[in-house]
Short mmCIF file of C-alpha atoms and ligand atoms in Angstrom, two decimals:
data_model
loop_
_atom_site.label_atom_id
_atom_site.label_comp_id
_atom_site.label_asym_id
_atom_site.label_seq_id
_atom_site.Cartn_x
_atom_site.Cartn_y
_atom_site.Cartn_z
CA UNK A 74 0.00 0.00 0.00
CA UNK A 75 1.57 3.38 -0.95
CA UNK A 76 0.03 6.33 0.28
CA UNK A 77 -0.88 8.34 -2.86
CA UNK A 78 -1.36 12.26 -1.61
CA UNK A 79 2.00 13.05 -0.13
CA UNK A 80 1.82 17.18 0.34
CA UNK A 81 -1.30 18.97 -1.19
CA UNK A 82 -1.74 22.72 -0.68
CA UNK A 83 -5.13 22.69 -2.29
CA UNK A 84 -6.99 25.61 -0.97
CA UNK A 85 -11.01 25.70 0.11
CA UNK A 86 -12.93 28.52 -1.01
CA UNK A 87 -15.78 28.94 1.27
CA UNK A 88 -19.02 30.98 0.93
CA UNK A 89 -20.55 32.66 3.89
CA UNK A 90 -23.96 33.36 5.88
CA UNK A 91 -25.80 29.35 5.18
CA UNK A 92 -27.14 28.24 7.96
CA UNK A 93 -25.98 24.56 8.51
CA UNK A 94 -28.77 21.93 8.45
CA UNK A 95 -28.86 18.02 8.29
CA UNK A 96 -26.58 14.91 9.66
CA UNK A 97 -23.38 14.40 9.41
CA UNK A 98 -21.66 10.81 10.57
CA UNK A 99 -18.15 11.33 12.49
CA UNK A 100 -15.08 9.37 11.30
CA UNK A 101 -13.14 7.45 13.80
CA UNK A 102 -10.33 9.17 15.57
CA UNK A 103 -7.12 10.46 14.17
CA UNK A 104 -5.46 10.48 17.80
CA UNK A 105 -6.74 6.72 18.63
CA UNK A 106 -5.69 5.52 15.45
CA UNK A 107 -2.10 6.23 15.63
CA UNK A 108 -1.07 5.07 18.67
CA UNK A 109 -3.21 1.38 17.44
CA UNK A 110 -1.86 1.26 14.61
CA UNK A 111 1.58 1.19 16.35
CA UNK A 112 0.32 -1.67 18.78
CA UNK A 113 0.19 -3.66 16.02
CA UNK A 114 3.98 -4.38 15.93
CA UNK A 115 4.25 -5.84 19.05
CA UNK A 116 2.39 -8.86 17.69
CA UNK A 117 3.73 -11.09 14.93
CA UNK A 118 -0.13 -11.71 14.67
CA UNK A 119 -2.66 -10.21 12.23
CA UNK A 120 -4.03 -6.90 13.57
CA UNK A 121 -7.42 -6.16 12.18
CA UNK A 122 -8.79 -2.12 12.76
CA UNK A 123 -11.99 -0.69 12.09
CA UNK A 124 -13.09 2.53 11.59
CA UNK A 125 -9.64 4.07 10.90
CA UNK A 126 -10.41 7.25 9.01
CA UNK A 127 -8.66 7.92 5.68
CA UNK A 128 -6.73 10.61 6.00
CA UNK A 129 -2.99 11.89 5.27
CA UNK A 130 -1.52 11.56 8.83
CA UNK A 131 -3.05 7.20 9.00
CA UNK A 132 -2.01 7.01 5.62
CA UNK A 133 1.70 7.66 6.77
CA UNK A 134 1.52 5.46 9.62
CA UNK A 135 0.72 2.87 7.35
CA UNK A 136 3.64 3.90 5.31
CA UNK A 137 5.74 3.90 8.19
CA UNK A 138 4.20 0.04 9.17
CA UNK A 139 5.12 -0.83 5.67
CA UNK A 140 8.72 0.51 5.51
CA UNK A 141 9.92 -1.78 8.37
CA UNK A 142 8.17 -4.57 6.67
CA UNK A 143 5.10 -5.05 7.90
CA UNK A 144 1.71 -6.39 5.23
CA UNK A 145 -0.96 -3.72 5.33
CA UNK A 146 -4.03 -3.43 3.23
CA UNK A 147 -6.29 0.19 3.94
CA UNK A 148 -9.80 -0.57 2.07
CA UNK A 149 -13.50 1.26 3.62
CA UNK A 150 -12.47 2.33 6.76
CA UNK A 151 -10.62 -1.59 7.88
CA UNK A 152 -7.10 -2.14 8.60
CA UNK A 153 -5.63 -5.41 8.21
CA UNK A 154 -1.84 -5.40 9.58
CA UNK A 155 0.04 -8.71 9.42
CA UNK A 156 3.60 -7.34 11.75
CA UNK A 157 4.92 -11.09 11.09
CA UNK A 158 7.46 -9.64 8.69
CA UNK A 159 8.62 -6.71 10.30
CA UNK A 160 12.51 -6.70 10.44
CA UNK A 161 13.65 -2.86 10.63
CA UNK A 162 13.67 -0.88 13.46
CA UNK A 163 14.40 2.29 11.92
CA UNK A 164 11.78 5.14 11.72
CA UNK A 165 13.02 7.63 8.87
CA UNK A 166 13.56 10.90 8.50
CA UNK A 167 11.07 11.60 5.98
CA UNK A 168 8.37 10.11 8.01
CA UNK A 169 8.78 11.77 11.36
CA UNK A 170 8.84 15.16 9.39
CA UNK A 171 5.81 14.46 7.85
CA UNK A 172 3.80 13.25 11.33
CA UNK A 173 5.25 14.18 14.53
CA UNK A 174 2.96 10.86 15.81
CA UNK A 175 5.53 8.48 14.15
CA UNK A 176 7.28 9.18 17.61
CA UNK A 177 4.99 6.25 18.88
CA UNK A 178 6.92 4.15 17.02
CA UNK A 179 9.56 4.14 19.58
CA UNK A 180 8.07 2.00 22.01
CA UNK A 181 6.97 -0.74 20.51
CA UNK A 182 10.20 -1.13 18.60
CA UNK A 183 12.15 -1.09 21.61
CA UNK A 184 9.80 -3.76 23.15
CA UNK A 185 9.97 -5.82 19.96
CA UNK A 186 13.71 -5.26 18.79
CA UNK A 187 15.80 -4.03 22.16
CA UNK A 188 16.28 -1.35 19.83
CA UNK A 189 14.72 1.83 17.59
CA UNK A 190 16.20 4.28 16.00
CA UNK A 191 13.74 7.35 14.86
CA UNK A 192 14.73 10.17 13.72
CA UNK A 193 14.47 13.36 16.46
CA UNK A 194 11.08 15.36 15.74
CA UNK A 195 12.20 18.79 16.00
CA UNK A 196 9.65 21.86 16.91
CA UNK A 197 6.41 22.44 15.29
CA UNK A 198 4.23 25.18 14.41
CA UNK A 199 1.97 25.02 17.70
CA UNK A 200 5.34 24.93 20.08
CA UNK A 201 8.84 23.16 21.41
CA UNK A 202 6.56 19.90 21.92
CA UNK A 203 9.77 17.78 23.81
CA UNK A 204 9.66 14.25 24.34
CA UNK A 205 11.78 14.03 27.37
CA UNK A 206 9.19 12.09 29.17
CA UNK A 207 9.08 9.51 26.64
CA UNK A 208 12.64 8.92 26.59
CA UNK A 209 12.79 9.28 31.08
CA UNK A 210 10.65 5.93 30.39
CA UNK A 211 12.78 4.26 27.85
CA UNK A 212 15.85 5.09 29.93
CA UNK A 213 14.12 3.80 33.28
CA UNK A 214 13.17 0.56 31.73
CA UNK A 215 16.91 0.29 31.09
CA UNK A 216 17.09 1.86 27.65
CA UNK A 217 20.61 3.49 26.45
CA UNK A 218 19.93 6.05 24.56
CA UNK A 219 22.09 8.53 22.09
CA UNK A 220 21.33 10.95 19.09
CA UNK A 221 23.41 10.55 16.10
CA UNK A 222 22.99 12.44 12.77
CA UNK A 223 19.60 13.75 13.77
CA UNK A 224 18.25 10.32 14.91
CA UNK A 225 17.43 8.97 18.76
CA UNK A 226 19.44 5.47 18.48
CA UNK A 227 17.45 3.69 21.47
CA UNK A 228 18.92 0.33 23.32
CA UNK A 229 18.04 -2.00 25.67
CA UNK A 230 19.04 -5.88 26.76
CA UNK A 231 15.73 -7.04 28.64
CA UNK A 232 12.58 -4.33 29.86
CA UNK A 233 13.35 -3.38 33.56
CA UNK A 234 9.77 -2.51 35.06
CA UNK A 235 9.40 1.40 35.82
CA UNK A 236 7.51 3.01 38.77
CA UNK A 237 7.12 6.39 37.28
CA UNK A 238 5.63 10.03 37.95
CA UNK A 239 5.03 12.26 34.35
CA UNK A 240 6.42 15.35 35.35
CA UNK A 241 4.03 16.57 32.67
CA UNK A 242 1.00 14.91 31.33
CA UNK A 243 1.51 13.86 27.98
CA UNK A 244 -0.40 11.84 25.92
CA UNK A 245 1.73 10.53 23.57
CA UNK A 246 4.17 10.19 26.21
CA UNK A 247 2.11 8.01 28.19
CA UNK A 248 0.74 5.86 25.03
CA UNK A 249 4.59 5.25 24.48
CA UNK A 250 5.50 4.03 27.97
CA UNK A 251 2.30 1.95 27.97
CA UNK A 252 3.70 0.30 24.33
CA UNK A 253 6.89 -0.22 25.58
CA UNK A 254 5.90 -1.71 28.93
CA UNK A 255 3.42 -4.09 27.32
CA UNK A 256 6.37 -6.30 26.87
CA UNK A 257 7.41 -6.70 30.51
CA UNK A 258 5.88 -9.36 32.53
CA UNK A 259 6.96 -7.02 35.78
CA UNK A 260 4.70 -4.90 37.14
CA UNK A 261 5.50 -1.21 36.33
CA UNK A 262 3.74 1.81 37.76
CA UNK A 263 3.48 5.06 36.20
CA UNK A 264 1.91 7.60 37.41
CA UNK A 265 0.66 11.08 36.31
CA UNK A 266 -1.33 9.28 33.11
CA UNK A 267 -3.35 11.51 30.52
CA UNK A 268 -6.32 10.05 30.59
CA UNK A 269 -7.65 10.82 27.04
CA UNK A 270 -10.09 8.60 25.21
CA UNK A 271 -7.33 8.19 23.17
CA UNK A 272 -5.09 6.47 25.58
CA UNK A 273 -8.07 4.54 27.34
CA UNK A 274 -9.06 3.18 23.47
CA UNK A 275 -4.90 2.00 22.96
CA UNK A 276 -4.97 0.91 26.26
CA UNK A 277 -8.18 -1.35 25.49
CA UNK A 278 -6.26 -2.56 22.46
CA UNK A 279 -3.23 -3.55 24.69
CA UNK A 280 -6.06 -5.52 26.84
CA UNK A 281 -6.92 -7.72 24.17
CA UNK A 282 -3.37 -8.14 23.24
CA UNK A 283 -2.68 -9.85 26.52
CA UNK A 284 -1.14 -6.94 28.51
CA UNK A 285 -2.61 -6.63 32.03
CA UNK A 286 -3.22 -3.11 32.89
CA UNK A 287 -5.39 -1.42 35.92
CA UNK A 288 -6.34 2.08 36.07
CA UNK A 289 -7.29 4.50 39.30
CA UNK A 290 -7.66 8.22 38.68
CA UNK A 291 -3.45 8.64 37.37
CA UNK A 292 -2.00 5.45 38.24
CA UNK A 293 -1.85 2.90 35.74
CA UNK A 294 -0.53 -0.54 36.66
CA UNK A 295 1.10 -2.55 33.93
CA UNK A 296 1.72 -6.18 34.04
CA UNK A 297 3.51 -6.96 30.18
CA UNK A 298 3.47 -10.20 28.70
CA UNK A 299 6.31 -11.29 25.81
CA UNK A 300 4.12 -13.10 24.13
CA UNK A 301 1.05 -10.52 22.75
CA UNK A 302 -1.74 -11.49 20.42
CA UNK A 303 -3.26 -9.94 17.41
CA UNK A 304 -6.45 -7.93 17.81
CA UNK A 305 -9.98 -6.92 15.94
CA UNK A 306 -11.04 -3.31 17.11
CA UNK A 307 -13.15 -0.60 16.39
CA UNK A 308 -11.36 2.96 16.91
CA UNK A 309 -13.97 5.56 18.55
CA UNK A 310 -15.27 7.97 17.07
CA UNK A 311 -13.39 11.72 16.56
CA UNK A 312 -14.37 13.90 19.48
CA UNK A 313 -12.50 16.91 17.63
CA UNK A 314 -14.16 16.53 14.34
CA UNK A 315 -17.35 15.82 16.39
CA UNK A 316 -16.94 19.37 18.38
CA UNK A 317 -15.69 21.06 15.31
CA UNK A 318 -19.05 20.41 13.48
CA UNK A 319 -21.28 21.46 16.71
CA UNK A 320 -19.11 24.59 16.97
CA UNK A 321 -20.06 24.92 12.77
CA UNK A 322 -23.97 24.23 13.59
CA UNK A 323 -24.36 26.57 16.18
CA UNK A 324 -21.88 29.35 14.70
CA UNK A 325 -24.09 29.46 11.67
CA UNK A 326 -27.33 29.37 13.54
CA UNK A 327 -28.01 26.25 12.12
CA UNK A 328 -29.76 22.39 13.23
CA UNK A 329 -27.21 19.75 12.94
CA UNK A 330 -27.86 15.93 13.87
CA UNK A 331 -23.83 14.04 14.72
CA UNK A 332 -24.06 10.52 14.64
CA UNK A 333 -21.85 8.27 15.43
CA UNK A 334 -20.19 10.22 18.60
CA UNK A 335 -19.68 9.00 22.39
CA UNK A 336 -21.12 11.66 23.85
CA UNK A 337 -19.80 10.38 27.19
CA UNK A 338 -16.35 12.01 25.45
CA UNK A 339 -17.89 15.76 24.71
CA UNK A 340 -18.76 17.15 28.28
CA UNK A 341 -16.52 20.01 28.60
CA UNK A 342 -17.32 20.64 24.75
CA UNK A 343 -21.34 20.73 25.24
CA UNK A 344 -20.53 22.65 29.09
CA UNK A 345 -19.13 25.28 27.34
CA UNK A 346 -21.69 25.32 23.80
CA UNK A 347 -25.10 24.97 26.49
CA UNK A 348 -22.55 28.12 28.46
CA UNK A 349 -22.72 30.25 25.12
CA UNK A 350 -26.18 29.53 24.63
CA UNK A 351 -26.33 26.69 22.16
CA UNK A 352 -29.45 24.69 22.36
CA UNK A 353 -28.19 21.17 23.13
CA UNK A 354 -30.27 17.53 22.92
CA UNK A 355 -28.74 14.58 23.68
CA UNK A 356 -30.63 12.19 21.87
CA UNK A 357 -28.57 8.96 22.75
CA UNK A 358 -25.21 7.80 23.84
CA UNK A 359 -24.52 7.93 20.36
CA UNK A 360 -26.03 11.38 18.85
CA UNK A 361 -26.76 14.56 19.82
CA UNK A 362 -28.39 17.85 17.76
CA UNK A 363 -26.88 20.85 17.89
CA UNK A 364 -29.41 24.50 17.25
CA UNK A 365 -27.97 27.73 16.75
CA UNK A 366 -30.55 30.23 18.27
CA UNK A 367 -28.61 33.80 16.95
CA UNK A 368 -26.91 35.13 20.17
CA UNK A 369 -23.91 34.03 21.26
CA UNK A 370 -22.95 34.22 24.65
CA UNK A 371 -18.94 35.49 25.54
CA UNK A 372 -17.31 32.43 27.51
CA UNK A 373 -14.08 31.89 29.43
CA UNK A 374 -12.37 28.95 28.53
CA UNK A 375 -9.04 27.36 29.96
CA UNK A 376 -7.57 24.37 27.91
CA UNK A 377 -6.49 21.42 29.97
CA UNK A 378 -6.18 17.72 29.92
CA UNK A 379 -9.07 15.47 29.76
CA UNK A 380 -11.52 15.44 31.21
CA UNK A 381 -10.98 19.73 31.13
CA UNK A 382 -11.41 21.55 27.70
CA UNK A 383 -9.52 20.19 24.96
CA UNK A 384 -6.53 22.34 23.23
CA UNK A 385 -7.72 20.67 19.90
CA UNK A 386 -10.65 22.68 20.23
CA UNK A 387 -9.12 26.41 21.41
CA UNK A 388 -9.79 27.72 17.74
CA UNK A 389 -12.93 26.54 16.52
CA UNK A 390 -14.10 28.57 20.04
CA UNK A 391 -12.12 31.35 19.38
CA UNK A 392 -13.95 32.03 16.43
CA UNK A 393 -17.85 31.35 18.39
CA UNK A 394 -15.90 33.89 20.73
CA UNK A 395 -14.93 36.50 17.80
CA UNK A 396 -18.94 36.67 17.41
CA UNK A 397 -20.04 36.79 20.62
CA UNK A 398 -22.45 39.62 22.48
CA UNK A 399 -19.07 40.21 24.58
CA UNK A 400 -15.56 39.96 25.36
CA UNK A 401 -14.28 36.46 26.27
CA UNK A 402 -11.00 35.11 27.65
CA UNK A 403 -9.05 31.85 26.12
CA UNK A 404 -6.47 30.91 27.86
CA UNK A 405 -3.97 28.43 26.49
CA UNK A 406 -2.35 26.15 28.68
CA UNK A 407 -0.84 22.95 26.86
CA UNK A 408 0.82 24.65 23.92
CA UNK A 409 2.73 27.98 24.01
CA UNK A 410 2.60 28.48 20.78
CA UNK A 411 -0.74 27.81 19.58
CA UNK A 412 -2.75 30.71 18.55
CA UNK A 413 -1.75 31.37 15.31
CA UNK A 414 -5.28 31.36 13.81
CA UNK A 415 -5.55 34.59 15.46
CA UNK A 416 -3.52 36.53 13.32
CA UNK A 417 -5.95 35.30 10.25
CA UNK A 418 -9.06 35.43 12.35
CA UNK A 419 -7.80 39.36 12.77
CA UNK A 420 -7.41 39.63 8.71
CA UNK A 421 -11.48 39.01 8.82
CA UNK A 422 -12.08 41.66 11.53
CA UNK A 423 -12.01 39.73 14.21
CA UNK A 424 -10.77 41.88 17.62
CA UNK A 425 -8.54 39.85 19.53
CA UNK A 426 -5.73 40.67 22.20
CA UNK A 427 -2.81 38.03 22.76
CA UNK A 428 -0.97 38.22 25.79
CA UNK A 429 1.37 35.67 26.34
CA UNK A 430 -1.21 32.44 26.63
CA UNK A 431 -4.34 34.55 27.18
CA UNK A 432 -6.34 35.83 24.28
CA UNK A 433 -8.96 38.76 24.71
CA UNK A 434 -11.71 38.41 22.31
CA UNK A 435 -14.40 41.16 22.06
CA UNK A 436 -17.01 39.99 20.21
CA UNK A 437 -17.63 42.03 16.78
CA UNK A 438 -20.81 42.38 14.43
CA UNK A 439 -19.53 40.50 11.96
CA UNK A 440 -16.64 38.41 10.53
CA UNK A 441 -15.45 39.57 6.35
CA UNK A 442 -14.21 36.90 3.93
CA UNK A 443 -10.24 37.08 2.91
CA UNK A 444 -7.42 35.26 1.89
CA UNK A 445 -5.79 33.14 5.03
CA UNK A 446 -3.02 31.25 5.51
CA UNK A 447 -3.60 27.48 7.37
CA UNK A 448 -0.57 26.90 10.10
CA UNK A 449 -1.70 23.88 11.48
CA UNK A 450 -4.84 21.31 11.70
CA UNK A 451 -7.00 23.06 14.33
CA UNK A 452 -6.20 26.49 13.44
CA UNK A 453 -6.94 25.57 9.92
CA UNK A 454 -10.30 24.51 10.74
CA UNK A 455 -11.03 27.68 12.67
CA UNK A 456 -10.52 29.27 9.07
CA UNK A 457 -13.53 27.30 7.59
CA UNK A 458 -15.86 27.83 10.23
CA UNK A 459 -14.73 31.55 10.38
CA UNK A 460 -15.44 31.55 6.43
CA UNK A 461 -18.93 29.55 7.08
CA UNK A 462 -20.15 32.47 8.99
CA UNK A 463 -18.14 35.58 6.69
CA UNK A 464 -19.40 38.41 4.75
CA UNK A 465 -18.47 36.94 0.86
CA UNK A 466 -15.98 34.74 0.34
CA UNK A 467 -13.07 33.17 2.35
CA UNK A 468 -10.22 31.44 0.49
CA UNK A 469 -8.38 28.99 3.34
CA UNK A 470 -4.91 28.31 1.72
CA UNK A 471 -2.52 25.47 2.16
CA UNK A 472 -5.08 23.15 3.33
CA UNK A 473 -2.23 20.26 3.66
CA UNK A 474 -3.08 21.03 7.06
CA UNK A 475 -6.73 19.91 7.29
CA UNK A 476 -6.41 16.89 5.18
CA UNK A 477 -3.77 15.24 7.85
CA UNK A 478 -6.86 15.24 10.28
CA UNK A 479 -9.91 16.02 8.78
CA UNK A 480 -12.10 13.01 7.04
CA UNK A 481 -13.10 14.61 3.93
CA UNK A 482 -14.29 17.84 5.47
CA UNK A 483 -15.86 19.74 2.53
CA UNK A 484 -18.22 16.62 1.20
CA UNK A 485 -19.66 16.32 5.08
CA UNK A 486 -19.92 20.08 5.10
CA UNK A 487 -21.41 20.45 1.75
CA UNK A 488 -23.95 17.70 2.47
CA UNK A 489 -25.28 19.95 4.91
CA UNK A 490 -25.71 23.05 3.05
CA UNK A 491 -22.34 24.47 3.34
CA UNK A 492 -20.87 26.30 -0.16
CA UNK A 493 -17.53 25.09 0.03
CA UNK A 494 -15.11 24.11 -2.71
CA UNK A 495 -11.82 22.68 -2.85
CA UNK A 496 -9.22 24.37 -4.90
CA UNK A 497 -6.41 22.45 -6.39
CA UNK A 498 -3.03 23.54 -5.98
CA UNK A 499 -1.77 25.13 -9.19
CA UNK A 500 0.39 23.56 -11.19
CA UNK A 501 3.72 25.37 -12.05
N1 LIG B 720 5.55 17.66 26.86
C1 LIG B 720 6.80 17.70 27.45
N2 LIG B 720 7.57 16.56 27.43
C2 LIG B 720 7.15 15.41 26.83
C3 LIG B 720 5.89 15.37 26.23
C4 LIG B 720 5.10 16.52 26.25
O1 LIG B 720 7.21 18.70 28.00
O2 LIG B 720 7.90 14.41 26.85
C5 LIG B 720 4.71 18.85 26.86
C6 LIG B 720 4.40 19.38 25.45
O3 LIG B 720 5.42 20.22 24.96
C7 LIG B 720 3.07 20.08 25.64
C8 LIG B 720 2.39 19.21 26.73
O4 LIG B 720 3.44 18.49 27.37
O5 LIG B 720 3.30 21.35 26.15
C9 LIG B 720 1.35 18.24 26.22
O6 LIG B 720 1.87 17.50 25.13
P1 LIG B 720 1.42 16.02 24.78
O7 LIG B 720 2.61 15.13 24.81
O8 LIG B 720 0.24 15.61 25.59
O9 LIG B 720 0.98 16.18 23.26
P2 LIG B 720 1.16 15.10 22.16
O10 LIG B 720 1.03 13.76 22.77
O11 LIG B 720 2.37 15.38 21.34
C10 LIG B 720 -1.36 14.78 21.53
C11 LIG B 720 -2.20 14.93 20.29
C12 LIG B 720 -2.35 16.41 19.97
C13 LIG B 720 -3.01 17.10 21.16
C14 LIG B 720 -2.18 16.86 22.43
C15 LIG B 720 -2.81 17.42 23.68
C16 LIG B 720 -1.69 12.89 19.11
C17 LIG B 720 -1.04 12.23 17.94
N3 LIG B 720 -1.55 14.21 19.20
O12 LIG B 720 -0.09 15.36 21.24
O13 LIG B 720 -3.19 16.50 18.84
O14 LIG B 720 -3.10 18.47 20.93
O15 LIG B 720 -1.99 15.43 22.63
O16 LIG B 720 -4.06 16.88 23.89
O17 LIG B 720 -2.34 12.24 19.90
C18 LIG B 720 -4.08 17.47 16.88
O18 LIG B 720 -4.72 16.43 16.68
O19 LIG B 720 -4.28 18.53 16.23
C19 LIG B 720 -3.02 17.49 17.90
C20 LIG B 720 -2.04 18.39 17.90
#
């Protein structure tokens, strides 16, 4: 299987001022994917995933699967990974520079190999993003570990168990040290988990797989085994593309069904939409409708880890906040780096204020189409629903951005009355 969209930078022109009406189904999740998809090669058993979403960044991790010689066939939304023939331990350059995520490759190499080399993400556009933690883990379970040429060469003799505290909760971080511990029939203790669906849904994966693992508030307790099976799973559904699309119903004052969510996975999300006076039904653990009324209320919001408000959703807000009857506070407290949308959201007449990681937001009449630059997957969606709700037209360049994480964005929006069209890049 090779991955045949490497970089686009299509654009999306979008039309404003349509309400949004209809039902829209949500894809599976980008951020349970991954780390899954990575499980798989601590088996030499076939892996079978359901529900993956097709999109740039699972494409490459499927690339990645396939470069140290894994079998992988992508067809309708199922996975089928058969790790037998894995026999490389090295994650390349071009890879890791193309999804950050292929750090989660690091574990289960390690467990599989005693060794991984992958090549050292560097920064990104939403901040420093280290992965000390990951590597305190490695090195606790008795990893070596030394950079050479721009690659982390990892390597261990057997897994040591670890009783570890996160000094920071990272999600990746602790989906790595729960990959790499899967392997070690010792009971290890970390401490200071996230606690994501994310991680719960890898760490249900790991279940199957034969790895004993108990959970109380931040604790996890990990009892390995050498010997782990293949799996059959469903991913869960995307609780960012799910609040991106209320956030687009409401914004537009429109009436929008989601299927296909876990709406156990939204609260902070609908706390903070019922807060700015979206009209909220929970129809079943599985759907909800969203109704735009025409006011929007100002809100304060403070991004933290799950179960708190999500940093994946700080833009799509901001821009609910750039039209609210107010002035609103966002405070950013993950990334340091992540509010680029605002200097875009400002080129549409938006009023907002950065200081530091607080943004002041006074609410304005209206939003004005223009030309805007993407920076990265959230802020990039911000754009869209800013342009869903603009005077004229909005054209949302380099939208390489969106199609790492977004399931074919436009066709869901269009299908509920959304003018939006996809621009191909010109050729030279
Ligand atoms: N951090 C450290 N040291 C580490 C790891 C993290 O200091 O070893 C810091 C980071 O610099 C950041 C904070 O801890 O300030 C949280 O980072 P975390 O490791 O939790 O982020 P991540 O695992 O790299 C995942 C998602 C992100 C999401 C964040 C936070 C995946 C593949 N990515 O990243 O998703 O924003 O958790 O929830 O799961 C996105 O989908 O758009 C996206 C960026």
């Amino acid at each position: 299987m090779k991955s045949t969209i490497l970089y686009t930078s299509d654009s999306f022109l979008v039309e404003g001022g349509k309400p949004l009406r209809g039902e829209v189904r949500i894809s599976g999740a980008k951020n349970a994917s991954l780390p899954i998809l990575m499980a798989s090669i601590l088996s030499e058993e076939v892996c079978l995933l359901n529900n993956v979403p097709d999109l740039l960044d699972t494409k490459t991790a499927l690339e990645l699967l396939e470069s140290l010689g894994a079998k992988v066939e992508f067809q309708k939304g199922v996975v089928k990974i058969d790790p037998k023939g894995i026999k490389s331990f090295v994650a390349p350059d071009d890879v890791v520079r193309r999804m950050r995520a292929s750090v989660l490759a690091m574990g289960p190499l390690l467990a599989r190999f005693g060794r991984a080399v992958v090549s050292m993400p560097g920064g990104c556009s939403i901040g420093v993003r280290s992965i000390d933690q990951h590597l305190k883990v490695f090195e606790r379970a008795g990893a070596h570990m030394e950079v050479k040429h721009g690659y982390i060469n990892l390597e261990l003799k057997e897994i040591k168990p670890v009783e570890y505290t996160f000094e920071v909760i990272t999600v990746t971080g602790t989906e790595n040290a729960f990959l790499l511990l899967s392997k070690c029939e010792k009971r290890s203790i970390l401490r200071n988990i996230a606690l994501e669906p994310e991680v719960i849904d890898l760490v249900e994966v790991l279940r199957k797989m034969g790895v004993q693992i108990e959970i109380e508030g931040r604790t996890a307790i990990i009892r390995g085994n050498p010997y782990l099976k293949g799996f059959s799973h469903r991913v869960i559904p995307d609780r960012i593309e799910a609040g991106t699309f209320m956030v687009a119903g409401f914004l537009t004052g429109g009436d929008v069904i989601l299927k296909d969510v876990r709406v156990e996975h939204l609260g902070s999300v609908i706390e903070k939409l019922k807060e700015a006076e979206a009209n909220i039904e929970i129809l079943d653990l599985n759907s909800l409708r969203v109704v735009g009324k025409g006011d929007i209320m100002p809100l304060s919001i403070s991004t933290s880890e799950y179960p708190g408000f999500p940093t994946d959703m700080q833009a799509q807000f901001m821009v609910l906040c750039c039209l609210a009857k107010g002035i609103s506070e966002i405070r950013e407290n993950i990334f340091e780096n992540r509010f680029q949308h605002v200097a875009e959201l400002q080129r549409m007449g938006a009023d907002i204020h950065v200081k530091d990681r607080l943004a002041i937001v006074k609410g304005v009449e209206r939003l004005y189409g223009a030309e805007v630059y993407s920076t990265d997957l959230r802020a990039s969606a911000s754009l869209v629903l800013a342009g869903l709700v603009a005077e004229g037209s909005t054209l949302v360049r380099d939208i390489y951005h969106l199609d790492r994480g977004y399931e074919r964005l436009e066709e869901k929006l269009k299908s509920i009355g959304a003018t939006i069209e996809r621009l191909p890049q010109r050729k030279p």
